[in-house]
PDB file of C-alpha atoms in Angstrom:
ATOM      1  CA  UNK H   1      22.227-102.696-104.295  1.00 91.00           C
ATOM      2  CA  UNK H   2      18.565-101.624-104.688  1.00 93.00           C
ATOM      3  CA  UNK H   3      18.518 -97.730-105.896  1.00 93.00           C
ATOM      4  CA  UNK H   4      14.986 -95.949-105.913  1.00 93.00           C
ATOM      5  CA  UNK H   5      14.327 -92.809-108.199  1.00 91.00           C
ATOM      6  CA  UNK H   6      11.255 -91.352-108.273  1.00 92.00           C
ATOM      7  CA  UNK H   7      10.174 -87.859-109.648  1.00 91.00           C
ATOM      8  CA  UNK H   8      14.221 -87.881-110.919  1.00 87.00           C
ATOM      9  CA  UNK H   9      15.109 -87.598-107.637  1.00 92.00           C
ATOM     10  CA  UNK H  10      17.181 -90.383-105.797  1.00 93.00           C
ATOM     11  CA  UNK H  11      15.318 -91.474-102.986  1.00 95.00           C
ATOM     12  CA  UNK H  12      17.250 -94.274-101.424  1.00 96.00           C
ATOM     13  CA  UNK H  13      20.151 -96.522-101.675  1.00 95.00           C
ATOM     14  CA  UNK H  14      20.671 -99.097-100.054  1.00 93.00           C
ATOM     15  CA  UNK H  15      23.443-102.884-100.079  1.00 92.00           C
ATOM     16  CA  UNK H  16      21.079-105.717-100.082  1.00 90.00           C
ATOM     17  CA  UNK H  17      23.677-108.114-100.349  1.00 88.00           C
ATOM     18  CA  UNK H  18      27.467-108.627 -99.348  1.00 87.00           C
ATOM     19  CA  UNK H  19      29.806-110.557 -98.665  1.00 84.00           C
ATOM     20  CA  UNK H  20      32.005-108.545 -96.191  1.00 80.00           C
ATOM     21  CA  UNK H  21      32.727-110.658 -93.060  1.00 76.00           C
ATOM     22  CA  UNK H  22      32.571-107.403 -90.807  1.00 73.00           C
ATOM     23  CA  UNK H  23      31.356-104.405 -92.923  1.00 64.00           C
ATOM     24  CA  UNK H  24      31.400-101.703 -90.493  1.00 76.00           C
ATOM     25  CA  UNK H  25      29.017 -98.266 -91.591  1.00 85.00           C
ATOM     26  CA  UNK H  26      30.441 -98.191 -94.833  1.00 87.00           C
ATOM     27  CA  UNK H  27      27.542 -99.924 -96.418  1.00 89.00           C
ATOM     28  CA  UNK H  28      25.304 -97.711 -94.719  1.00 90.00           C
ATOM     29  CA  UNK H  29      27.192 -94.674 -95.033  1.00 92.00           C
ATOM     30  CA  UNK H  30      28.167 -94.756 -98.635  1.00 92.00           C
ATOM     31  CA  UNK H  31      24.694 -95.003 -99.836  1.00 94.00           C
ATOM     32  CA  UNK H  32      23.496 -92.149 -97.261  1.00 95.00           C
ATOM     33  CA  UNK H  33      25.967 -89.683 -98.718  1.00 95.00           C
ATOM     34  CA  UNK H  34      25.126 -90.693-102.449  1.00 96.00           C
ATOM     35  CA  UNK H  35      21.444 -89.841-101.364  1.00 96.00           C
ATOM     36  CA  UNK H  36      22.243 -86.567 -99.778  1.00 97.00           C
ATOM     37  CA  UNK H  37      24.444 -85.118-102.702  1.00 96.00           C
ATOM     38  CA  UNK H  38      22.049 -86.829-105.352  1.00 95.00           C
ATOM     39  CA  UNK H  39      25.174 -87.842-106.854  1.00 94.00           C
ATOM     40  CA  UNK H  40      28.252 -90.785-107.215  1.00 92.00           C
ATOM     41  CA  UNK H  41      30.723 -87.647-107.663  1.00 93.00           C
ATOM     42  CA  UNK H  42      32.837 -86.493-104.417  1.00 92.00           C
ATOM     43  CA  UNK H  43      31.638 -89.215-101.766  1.00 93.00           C
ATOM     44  CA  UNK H  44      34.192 -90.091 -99.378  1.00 87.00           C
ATOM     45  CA  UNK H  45      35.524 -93.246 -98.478  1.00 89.00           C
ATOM     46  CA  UNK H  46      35.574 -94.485 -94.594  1.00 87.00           C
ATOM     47  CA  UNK H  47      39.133 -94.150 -93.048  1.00 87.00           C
ATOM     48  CA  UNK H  48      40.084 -98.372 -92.621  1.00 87.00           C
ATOM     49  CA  UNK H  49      37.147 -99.719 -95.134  1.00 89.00           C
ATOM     50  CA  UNK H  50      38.563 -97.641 -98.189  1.00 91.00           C
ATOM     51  CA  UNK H  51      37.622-101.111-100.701  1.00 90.00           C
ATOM     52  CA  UNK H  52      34.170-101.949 -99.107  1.00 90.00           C
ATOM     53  CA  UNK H  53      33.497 -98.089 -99.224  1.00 91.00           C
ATOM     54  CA  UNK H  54      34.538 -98.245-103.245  1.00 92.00           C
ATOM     55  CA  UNK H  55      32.526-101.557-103.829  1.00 91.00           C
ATOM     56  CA  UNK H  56      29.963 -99.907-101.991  1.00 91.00           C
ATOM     57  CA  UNK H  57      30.365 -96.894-104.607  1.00 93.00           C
ATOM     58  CA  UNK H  58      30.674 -99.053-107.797  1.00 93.00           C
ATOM     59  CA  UNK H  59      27.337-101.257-106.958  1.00 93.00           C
ATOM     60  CA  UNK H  60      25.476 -98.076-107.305  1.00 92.00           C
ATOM     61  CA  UNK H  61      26.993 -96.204-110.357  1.00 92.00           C
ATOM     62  CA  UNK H  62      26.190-100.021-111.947  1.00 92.00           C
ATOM     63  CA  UNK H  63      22.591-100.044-110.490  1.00 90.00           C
ATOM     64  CA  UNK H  64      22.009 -96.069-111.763  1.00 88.00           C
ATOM     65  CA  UNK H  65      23.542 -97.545-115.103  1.00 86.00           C
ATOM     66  CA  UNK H  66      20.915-100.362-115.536  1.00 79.00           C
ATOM     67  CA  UNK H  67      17.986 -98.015-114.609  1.00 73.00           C
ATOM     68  CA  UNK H  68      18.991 -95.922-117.498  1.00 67.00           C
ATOM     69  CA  UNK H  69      18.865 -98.371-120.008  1.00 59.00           C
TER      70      UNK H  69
END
């Protein structure tokens, strides 16, 4: 996942690599919504991709994690 935060905003998200052999919008739409809501808190899975959508989710609370440090 590559995260961008400038002016301590969260400008983009997005899944640079995977290994999901049909991943669907979920790794588009996961980072979209953390984006919008400038947060990890309250982001919804997709209906059918509910693990992808919560790998999605736990690649970028680790990449915010490692900025921080």
């Amino acid at each position: 996942v590559r995260t961008v935060v400038a002016g301590g905003r969260l400008e983009s998200v997005a899944v640079t690599t995977h290994r999901e052999d049909w991943p669907g919008r979920s790794l588009t739409d996961v980072p979209r919504q953390v984006v919008e809501k400038q947060s990890v808190s309250g982001i919804d899975a997709l209906t059918g991709a509910t693990q992808t959508s919560e790998g999605a989710l736990n690649a970028v609370c680790n990449a915010l994690r490692g900025a921080k440090k």
